[in-house]
Coordinates of C-alpha atoms and ligand atoms in Angstrom, one line a residue:
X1 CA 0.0 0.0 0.0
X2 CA 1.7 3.3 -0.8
X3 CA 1.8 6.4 1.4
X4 CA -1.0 8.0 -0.6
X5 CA -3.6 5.4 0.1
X6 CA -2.4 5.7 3.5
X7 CA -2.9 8.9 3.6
X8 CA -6.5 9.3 2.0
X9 CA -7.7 5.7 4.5
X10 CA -6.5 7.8 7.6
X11 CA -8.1 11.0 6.1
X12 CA -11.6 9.3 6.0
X13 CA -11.1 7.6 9.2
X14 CA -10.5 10.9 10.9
X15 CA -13.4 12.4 9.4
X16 CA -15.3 9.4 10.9
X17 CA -13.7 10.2 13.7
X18 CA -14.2 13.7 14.6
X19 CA -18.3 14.0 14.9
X20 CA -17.6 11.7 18.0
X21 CA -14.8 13.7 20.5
X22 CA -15.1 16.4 21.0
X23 CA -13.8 19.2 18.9
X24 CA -11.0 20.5 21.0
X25 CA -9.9 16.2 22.1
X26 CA -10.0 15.7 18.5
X27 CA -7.2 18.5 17.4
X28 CA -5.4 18.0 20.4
X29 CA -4.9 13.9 20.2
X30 CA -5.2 13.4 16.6
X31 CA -2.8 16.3 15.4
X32 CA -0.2 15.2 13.3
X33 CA -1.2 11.5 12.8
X34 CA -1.0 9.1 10.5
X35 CA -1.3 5.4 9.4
X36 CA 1.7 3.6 9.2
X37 CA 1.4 0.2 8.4
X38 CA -2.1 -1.5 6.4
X39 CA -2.1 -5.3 6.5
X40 CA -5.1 -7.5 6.3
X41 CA -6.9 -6.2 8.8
X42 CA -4.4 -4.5 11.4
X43 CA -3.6 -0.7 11.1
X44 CA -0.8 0.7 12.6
X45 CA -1.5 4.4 13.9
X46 CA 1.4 6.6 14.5
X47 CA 1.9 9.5 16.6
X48 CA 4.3 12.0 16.8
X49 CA 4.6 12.2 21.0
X50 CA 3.8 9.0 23.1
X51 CA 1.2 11.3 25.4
X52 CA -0.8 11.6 22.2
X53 CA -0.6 7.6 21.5
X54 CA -1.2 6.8 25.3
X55 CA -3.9 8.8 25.5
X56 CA -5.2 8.0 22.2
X57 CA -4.9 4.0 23.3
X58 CA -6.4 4.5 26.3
X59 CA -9.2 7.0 25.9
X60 CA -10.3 6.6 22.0
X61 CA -9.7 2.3 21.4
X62 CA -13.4 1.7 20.6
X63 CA -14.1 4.7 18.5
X64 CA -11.1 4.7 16.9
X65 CA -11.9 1.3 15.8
X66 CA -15.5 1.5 14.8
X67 CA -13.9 4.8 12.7
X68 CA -11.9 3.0 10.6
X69 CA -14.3 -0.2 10.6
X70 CA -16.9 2.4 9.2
X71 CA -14.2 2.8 6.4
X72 CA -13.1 -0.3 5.5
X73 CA -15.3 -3.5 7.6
X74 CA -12.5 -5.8 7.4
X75 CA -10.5 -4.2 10.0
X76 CA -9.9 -6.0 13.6
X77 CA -7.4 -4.3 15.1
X78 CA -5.2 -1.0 15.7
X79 CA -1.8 -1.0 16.7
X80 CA -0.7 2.3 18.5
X81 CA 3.0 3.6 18.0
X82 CA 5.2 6.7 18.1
X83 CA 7.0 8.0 15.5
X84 CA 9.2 11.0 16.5
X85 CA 9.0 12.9 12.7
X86 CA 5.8 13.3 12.7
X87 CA 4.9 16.7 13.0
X88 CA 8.3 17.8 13.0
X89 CA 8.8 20.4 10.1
X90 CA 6.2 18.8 7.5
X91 CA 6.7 15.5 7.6
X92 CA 4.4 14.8 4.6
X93 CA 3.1 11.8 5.8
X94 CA 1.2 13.4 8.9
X95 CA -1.8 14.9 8.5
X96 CA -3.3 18.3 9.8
X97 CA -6.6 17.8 11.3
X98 CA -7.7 21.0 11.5
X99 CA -8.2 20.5 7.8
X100 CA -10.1 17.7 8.0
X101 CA -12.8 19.1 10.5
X102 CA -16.1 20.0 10.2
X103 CA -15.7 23.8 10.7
X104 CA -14.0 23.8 7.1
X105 CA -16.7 22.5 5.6
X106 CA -19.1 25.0 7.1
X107 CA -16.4 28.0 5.5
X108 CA -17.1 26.3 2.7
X109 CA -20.9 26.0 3.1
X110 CA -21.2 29.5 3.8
X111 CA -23.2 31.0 0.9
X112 CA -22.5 33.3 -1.9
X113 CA -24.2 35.5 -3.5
X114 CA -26.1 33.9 -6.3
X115 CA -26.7 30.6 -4.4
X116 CA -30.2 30.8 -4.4
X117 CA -32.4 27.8 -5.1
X118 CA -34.0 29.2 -8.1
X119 CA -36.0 26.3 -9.8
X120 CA -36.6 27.1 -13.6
X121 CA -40.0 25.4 -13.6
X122 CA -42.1 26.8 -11.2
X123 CA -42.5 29.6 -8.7
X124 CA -42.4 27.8 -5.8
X125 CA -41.5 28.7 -2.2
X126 CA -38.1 26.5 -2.9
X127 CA -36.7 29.5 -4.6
X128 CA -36.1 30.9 -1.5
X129 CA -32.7 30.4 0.3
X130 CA -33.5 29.6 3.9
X131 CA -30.5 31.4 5.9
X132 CA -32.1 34.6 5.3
X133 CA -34.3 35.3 7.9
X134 CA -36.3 38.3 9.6
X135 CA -35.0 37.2 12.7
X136 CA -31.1 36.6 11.7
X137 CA -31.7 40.8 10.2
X138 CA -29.8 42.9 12.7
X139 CA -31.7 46.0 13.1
X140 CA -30.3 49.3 13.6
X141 CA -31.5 52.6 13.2
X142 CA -30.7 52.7 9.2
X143 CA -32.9 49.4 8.6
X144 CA -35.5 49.8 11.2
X145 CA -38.2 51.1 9.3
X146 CA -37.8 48.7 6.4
X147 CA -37.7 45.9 8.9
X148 CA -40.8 46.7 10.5
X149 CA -42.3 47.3 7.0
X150 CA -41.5 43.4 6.1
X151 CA -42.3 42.0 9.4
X152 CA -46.1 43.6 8.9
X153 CA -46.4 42.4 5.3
X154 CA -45.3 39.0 6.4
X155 CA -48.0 39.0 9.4
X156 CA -50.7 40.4 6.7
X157 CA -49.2 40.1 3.0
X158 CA -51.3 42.1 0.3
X159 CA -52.9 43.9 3.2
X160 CA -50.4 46.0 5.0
X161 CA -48.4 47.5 2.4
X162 CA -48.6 47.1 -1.0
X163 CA -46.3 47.0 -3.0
X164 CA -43.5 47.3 -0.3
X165 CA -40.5 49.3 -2.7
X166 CA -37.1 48.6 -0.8
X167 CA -34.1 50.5 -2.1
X168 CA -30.4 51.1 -0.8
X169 CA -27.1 50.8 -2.3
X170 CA -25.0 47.4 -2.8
X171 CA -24.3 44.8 0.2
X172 CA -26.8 46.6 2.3
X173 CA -28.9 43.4 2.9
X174 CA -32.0 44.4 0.4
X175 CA -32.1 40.6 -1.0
X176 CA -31.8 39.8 2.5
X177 CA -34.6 41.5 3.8
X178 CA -36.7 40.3 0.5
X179 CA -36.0 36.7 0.9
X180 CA -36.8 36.6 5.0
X181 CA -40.2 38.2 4.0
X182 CA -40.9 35.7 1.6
X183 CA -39.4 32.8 3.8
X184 CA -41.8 34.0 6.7
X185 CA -44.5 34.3 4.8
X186 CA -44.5 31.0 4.1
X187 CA -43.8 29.7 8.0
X188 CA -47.0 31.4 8.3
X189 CA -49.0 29.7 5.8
X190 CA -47.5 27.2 4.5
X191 CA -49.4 27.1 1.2
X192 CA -48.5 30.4 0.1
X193 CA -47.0 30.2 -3.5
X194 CA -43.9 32.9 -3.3
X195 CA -41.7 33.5 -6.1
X196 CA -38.9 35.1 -5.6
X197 CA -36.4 36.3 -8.3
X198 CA -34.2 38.9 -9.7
X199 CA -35.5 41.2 -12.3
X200 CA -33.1 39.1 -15.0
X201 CA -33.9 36.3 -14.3
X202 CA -37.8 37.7 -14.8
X203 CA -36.7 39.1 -18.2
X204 CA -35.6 35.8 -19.2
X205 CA -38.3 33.6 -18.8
X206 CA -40.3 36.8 -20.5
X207 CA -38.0 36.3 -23.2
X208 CA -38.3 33.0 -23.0
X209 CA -41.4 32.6 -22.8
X210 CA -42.3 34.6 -26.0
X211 CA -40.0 32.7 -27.7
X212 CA -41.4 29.3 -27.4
X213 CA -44.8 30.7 -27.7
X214 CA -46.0 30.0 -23.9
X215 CA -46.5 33.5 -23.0
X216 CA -50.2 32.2 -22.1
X217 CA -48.6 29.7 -19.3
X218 CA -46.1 31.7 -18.2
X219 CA -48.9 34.4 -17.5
X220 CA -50.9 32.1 -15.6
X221 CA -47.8 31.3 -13.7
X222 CA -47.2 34.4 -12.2
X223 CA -50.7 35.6 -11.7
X224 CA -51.2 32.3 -9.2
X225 CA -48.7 33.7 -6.7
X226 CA -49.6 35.0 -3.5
X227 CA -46.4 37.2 -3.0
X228 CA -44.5 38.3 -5.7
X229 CA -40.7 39.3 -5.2
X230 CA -38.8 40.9 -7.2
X231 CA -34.9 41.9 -6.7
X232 CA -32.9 44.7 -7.9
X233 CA -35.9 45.9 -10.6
X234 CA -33.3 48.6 -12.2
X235 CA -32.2 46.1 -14.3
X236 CA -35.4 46.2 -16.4
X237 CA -33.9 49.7 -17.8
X238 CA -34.7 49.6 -21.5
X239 CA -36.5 46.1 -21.6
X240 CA -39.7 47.3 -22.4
X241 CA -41.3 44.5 -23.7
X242 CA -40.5 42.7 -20.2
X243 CA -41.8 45.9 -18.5
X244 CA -44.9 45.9 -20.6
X245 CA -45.3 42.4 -19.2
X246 CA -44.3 42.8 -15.8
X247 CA -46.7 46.3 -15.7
X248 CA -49.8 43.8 -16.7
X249 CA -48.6 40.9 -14.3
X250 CA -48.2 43.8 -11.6
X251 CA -51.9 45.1 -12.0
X252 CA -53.5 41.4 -11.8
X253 CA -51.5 40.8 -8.2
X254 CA -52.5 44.5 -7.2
X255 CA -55.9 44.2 -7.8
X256 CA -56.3 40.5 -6.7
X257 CA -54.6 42.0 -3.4
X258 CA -51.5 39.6 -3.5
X259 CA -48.2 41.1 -2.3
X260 CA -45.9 42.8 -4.4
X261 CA -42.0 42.8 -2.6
X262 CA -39.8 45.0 -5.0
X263 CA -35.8 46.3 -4.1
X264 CA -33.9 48.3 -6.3
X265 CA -30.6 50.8 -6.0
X266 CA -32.1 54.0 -5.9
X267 CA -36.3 55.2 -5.3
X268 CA -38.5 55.2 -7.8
X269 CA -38.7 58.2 -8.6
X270 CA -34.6 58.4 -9.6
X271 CA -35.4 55.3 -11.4
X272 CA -33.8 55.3 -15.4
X273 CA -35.7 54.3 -18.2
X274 CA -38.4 52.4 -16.8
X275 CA -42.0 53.6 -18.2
X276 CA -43.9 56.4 -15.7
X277 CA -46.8 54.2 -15.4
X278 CA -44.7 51.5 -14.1
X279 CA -43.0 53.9 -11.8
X280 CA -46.1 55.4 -10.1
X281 CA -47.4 51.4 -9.5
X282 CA -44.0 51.5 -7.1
X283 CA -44.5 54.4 -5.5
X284 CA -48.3 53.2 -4.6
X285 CA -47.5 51.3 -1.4
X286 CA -44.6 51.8 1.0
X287 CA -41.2 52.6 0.0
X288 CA -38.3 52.2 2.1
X289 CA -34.9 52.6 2.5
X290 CA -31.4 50.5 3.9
X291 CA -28.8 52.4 4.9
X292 CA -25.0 51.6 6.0
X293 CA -25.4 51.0 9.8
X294 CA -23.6 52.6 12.1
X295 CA -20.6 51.1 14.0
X296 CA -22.7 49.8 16.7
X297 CA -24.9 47.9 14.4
X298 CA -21.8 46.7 12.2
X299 CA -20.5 45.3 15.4
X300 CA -23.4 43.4 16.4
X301 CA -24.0 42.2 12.8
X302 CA -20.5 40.2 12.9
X303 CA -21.4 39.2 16.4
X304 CA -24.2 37.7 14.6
X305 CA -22.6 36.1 12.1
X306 CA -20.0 35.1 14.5
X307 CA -22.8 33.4 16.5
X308 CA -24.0 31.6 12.9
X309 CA -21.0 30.1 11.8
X310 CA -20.1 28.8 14.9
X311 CA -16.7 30.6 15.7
X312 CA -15.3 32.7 18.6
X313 CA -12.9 35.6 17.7
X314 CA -11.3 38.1 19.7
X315 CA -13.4 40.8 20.4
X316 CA -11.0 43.7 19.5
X317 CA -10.3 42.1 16.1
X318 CA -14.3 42.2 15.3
X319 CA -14.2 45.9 16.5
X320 CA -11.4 46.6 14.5
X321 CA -13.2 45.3 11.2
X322 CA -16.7 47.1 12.0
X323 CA -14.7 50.0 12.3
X324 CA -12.8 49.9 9.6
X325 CA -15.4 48.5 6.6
X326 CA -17.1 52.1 4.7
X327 CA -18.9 50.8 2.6
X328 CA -21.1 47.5 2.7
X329 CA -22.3 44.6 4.6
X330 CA -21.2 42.5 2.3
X331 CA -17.6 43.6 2.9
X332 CA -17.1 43.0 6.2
X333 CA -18.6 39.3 5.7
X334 CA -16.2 39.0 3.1
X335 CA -13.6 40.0 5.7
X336 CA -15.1 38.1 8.5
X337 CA -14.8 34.8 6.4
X338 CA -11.9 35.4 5.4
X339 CA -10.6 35.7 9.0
X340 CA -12.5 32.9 9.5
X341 CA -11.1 30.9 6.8
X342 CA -7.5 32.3 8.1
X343 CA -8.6 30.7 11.7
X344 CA -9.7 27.5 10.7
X345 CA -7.4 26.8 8.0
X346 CA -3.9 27.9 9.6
X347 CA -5.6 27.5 13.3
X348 CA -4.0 30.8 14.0
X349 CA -6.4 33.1 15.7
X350 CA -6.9 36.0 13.7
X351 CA -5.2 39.2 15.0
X352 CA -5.6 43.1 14.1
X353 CA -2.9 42.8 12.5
X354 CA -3.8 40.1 10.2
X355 CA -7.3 41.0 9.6
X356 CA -5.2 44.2 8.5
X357 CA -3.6 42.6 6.1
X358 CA -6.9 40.6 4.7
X359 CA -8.2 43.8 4.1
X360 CA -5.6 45.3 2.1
X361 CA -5.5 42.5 0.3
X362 CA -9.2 42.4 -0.3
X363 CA -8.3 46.3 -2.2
X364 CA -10.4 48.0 1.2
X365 CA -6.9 49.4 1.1
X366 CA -5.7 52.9 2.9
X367 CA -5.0 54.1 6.0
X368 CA -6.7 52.2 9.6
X369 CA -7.5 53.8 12.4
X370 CA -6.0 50.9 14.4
X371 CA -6.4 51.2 18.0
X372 CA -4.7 49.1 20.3
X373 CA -1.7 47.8 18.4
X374 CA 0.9 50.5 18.4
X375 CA 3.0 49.6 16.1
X376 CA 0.3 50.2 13.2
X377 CA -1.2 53.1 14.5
X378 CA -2.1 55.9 11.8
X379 CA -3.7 58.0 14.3
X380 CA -1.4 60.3 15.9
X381 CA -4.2 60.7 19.2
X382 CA -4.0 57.3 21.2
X383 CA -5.2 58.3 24.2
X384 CA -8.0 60.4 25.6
X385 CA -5.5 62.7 26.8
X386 CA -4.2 63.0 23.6
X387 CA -7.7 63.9 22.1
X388 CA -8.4 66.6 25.3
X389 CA -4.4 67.8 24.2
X390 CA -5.5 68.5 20.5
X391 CA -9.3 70.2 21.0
X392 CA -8.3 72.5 23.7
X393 CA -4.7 73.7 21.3
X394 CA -7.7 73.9 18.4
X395 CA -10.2 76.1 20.2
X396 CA -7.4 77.7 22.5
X397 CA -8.3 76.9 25.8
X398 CA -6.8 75.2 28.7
X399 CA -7.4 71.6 29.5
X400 CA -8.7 72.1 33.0
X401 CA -11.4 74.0 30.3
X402 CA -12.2 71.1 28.9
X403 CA -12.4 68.7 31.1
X404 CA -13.8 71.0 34.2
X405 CA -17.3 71.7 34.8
X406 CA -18.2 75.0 33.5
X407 CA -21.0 75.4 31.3
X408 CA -20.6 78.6 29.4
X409 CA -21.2 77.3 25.3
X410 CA -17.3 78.2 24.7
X411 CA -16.1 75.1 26.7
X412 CA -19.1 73.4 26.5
X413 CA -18.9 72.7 22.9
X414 CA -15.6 71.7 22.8
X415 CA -16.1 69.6 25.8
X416 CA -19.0 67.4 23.9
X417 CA -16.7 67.6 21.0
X418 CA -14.4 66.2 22.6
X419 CA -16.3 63.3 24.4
X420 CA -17.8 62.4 20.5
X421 CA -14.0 62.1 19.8
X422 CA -12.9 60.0 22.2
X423 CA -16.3 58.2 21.6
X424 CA -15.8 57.6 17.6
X425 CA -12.3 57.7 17.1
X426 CA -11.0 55.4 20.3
X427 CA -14.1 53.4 20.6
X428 CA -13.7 54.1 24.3
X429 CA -16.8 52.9 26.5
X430 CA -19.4 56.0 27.9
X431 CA -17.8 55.1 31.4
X432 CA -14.4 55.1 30.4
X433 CA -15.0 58.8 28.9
X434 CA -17.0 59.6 32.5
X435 CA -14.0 58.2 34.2
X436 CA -12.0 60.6 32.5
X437 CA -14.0 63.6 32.7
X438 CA -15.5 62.7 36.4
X439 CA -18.7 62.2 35.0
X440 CA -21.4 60.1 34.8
X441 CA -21.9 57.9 32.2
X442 CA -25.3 59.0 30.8
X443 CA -23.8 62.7 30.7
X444 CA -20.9 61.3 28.0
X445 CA -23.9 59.5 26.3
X446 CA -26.5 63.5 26.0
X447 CA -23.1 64.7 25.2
X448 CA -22.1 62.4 22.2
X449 CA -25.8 62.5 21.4
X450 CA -26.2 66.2 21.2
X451 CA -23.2 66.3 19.1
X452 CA -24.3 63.8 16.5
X453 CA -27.5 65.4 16.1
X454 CA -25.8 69.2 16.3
X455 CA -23.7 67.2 13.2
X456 CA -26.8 66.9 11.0
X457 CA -27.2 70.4 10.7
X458 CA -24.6 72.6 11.7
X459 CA -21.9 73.2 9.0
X460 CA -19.5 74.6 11.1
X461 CA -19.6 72.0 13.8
X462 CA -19.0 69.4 10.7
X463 CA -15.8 71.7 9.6
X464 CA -14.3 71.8 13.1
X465 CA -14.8 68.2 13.7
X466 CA -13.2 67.0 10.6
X467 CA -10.0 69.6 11.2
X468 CA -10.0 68.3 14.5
X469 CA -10.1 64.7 13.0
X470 CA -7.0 65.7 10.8
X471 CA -5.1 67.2 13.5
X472 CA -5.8 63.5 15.3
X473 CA -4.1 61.8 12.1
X474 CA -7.2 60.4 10.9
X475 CA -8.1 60.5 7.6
X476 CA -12.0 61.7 7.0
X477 CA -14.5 61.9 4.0
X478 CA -15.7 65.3 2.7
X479 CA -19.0 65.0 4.2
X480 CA -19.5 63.5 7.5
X481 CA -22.7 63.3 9.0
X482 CA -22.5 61.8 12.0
X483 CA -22.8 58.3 12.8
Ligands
ADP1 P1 -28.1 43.7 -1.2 O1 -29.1 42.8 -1.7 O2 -28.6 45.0 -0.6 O3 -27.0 43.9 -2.1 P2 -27.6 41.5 0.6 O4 -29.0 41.3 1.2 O5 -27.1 40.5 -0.4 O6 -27.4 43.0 0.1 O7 -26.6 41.5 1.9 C1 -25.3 41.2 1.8 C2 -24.9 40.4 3.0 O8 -25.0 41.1 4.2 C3 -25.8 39.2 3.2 O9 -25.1 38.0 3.5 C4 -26.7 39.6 4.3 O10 -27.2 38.5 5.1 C5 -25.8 40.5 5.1 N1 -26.6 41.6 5.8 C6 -26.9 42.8 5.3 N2 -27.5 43.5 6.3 C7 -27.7 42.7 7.3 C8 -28.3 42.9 8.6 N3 -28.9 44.0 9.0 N4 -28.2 41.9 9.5 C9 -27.6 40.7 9.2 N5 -27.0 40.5 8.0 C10 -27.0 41.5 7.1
MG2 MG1 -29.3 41.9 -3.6

């Protein structure tokens, strides 16, 4: 037997193995096994330490044997022994278990974009992917309202609001939100007939359909659904045979009160080249929008996702991302699983530093903000001190201004200021900031508060916080609005 078919008996043995120790037993005993010797029907195990074999020998006998009996039946007996090169350098006989464990498979399992079950015959309820789910949506205040919009529709569809017209920009969890209405509607009522699909994918069998002359079939189709979905509707620009259809399919649902579930990039209104009469049927019902949430939000959203896929990473490391992805949720999962992937794969426990480096290489490129690892700090304020330092030199006044108790507006303002600083920039904790100030918590919360609002509005404010942002080494976009 060569070391190949070694290799690939021991591989599915462990992997027999493994959904019986646990996790942690498993990596720790198993690491850097192999088989040694396949005769008839003994197997000789090796391991690179004798702990690993006694322990092995003594603990795991009858699971390791019904492991590799599962593989090959033949098998009576397992001999344990140690063989020092094992593990040592890469011996390439020995394998790694932590790539033969379930976790990988989950990285792998984790789903793409475009993964969606979409059957070509029918508009059934199977189109739907099941991972997306009202409750698995992390709310925050840039989703809340769309959120609460498809949790009514899927309590009452065609009766609450109708259509429903999400929009937002890319990653922002739009198809998200679309599939968990549809996937709760049908936990409701299990007959309800949902089709979900993207507006090319609609096109298609439009296209299709006229085509092969079943334009009569495919109308029936569609008019049978109780809730109709469909995703990212700029893409019928210019088709306006499909939009002719989809304006006649649209009316029948409408008037026979089914749902209608539409998302698209921008509102209707800013919609290109899709007919007027079409755009006024979207703006009949609701129309909402998703937003990028906030740091808090992104946070909890990889604490989520964390939570789903089953893995445990350093907290600061999860800060760091949520504080450093601009743009969409779909980035920082794409960072997250790559992390992820980087854990499970090297079984190295992601660091700021390397999730640093996944995110340069994933082209988020630029400067971080990185907070507690000094030797890749960009931002020349570390500490609150540092922040108190730079806004009293920027409004010239003392420190005992800032951080005393006066409230005239001159050292007021600054004083917030500086709390929403120390707030955004650090990431500090609201009693860390009271600490600091000798103040209670809830005051650094008004304070930060007042400022973000004061933010929305007040131009001036924006200018000084954003020089006072530069002076703090922090790069900062040309409009910031708060957070
Ligand atoms: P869009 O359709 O707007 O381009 P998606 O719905 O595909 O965005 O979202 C991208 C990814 O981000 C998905 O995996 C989705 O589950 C996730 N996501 C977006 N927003 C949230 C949220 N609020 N809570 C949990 N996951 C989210
Ligand atoms: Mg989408």
């Amino acid at each position: 037997m060569s070391d190949t078919t070694h290799r690939d008996f021991w591989i599915e043995v462990l992997k027999a193995l493994e959904p019986n120790l646990k996790r942690s037993d498993f990596l720790t005993w198993f690491q850097h096994t192999t088989v040694l010797n396949k005769e008839k029907n003994v197997v000789t195990v090796g391991f690179p330490v004798v702990l690993s074999r006694d322990w092995a020998a003594n603990k795991y006998k009858k699971e390791l044997l019904s492991a590799a009996q599962s593989v090959d039946p033949e098998i009576k007996e397992i001999l344990y022994e140690v063989d020092g090169k094992l593990g040592q350098g890469d011996d390439a006989r020995s394998i790694d278990v932590n790539k033969v464990s379930e976790p990988i498979k989950k990285v792998r399992k984790m789903p793409g974009k475009e993964e969606y079950m979409i059957n070509t015959d029918g508009v059934r309820s199977k189109t739907l992917n099941p991972k997306y789910t009202l409750e698995s949506y992390v709310i925050g205040p840039e989703n809340r309202l769309a959120h609460a919009a498809c949790m009514a529709i899927a309590k009452k569809p065609g009766q609450a609001y109708n259509p429903l017209f999400v929009y937002g920009g890319v990653g922002l969890g739009k198809t998200h939100l679309l599939q968990a209405t549809g996937n709760a509607i049908i936990k409701h009522n299990p007959r309800a007939i949902v089709a979900y699909m993207t507006s090319e994918k609609f096109m298609n069998e439009i296209v299709d359909a006229i085509r092969n002359q079943k334009a009569k079939s495919f109308k029936t189709k569609y008019r049978n659904v109780d809730c109709l979905i469909i995703d990212d509707i700029q893409f019928l620009a210019h088709k306006e045979r499909t939009q002719e259809e989809f304006f006649h399919t649209f009316n029948e649902l409408y008037d026979a009160n089914k749902q209608i579930i539409l998302s698209a990039d921008r509102p209707p209104k800013e919609l290109r080249d899709i007919k007027d009469r079409l755009i006024s049927r979207f703006e009949m019902g609701m129309i909402v929008d998703v937003q990028f949430p906030d740091y808090e939000t992104r946070l909890a959203i990889l604490h989520a996702k964390c939570r789903e896929y089953q893995v445990l990473l350093p907290a600061d490391v999860l800060e760091f991302m949520a504080y450093n992805v601009h743009h969409s949720i779909r980035e920082l999962e794409g960072v997250l699983m790559q992390a992820v992937a980087q854990y499970e794969l090297e079984q190295s426990t992601p660091t700021i530093r390397s999730v640093a480096k996944i995110m340069k290489k994933l082209n988020r490129g630029g400067e971080f903000a990185v907070l507690d690892d000094g030797r890749e700090h960009k931002s020349l304020a570390k500490t609150a001190d540092d922040v108190i330092d730079i806004v009293a030199d920027y409004f010239k006044l003392t420190k005992s201004d800032i951080t005393g108790s006066v409230r005239k507006k001159e050292v007021l303002v600054p004083r917030q200021i500086c709390m929403y600083l120390i707030r955004k920039e650090l990431r500090a904790s609201f009693e860390q900031i009271g600490e600091e100030f000798g103040r209670n918590h809830t005051t650094v919360m008004h304070a930060v508060d007042k400022i973000v609002k004061m933010m929305r509005k007040d131009q001036r404010l924006i200018r000084d916080v954003n020089a006072l942002k530069q002076e703090m080494g922090l790069r900062f976009g040309g409009e910031e609005l708060g957070w």
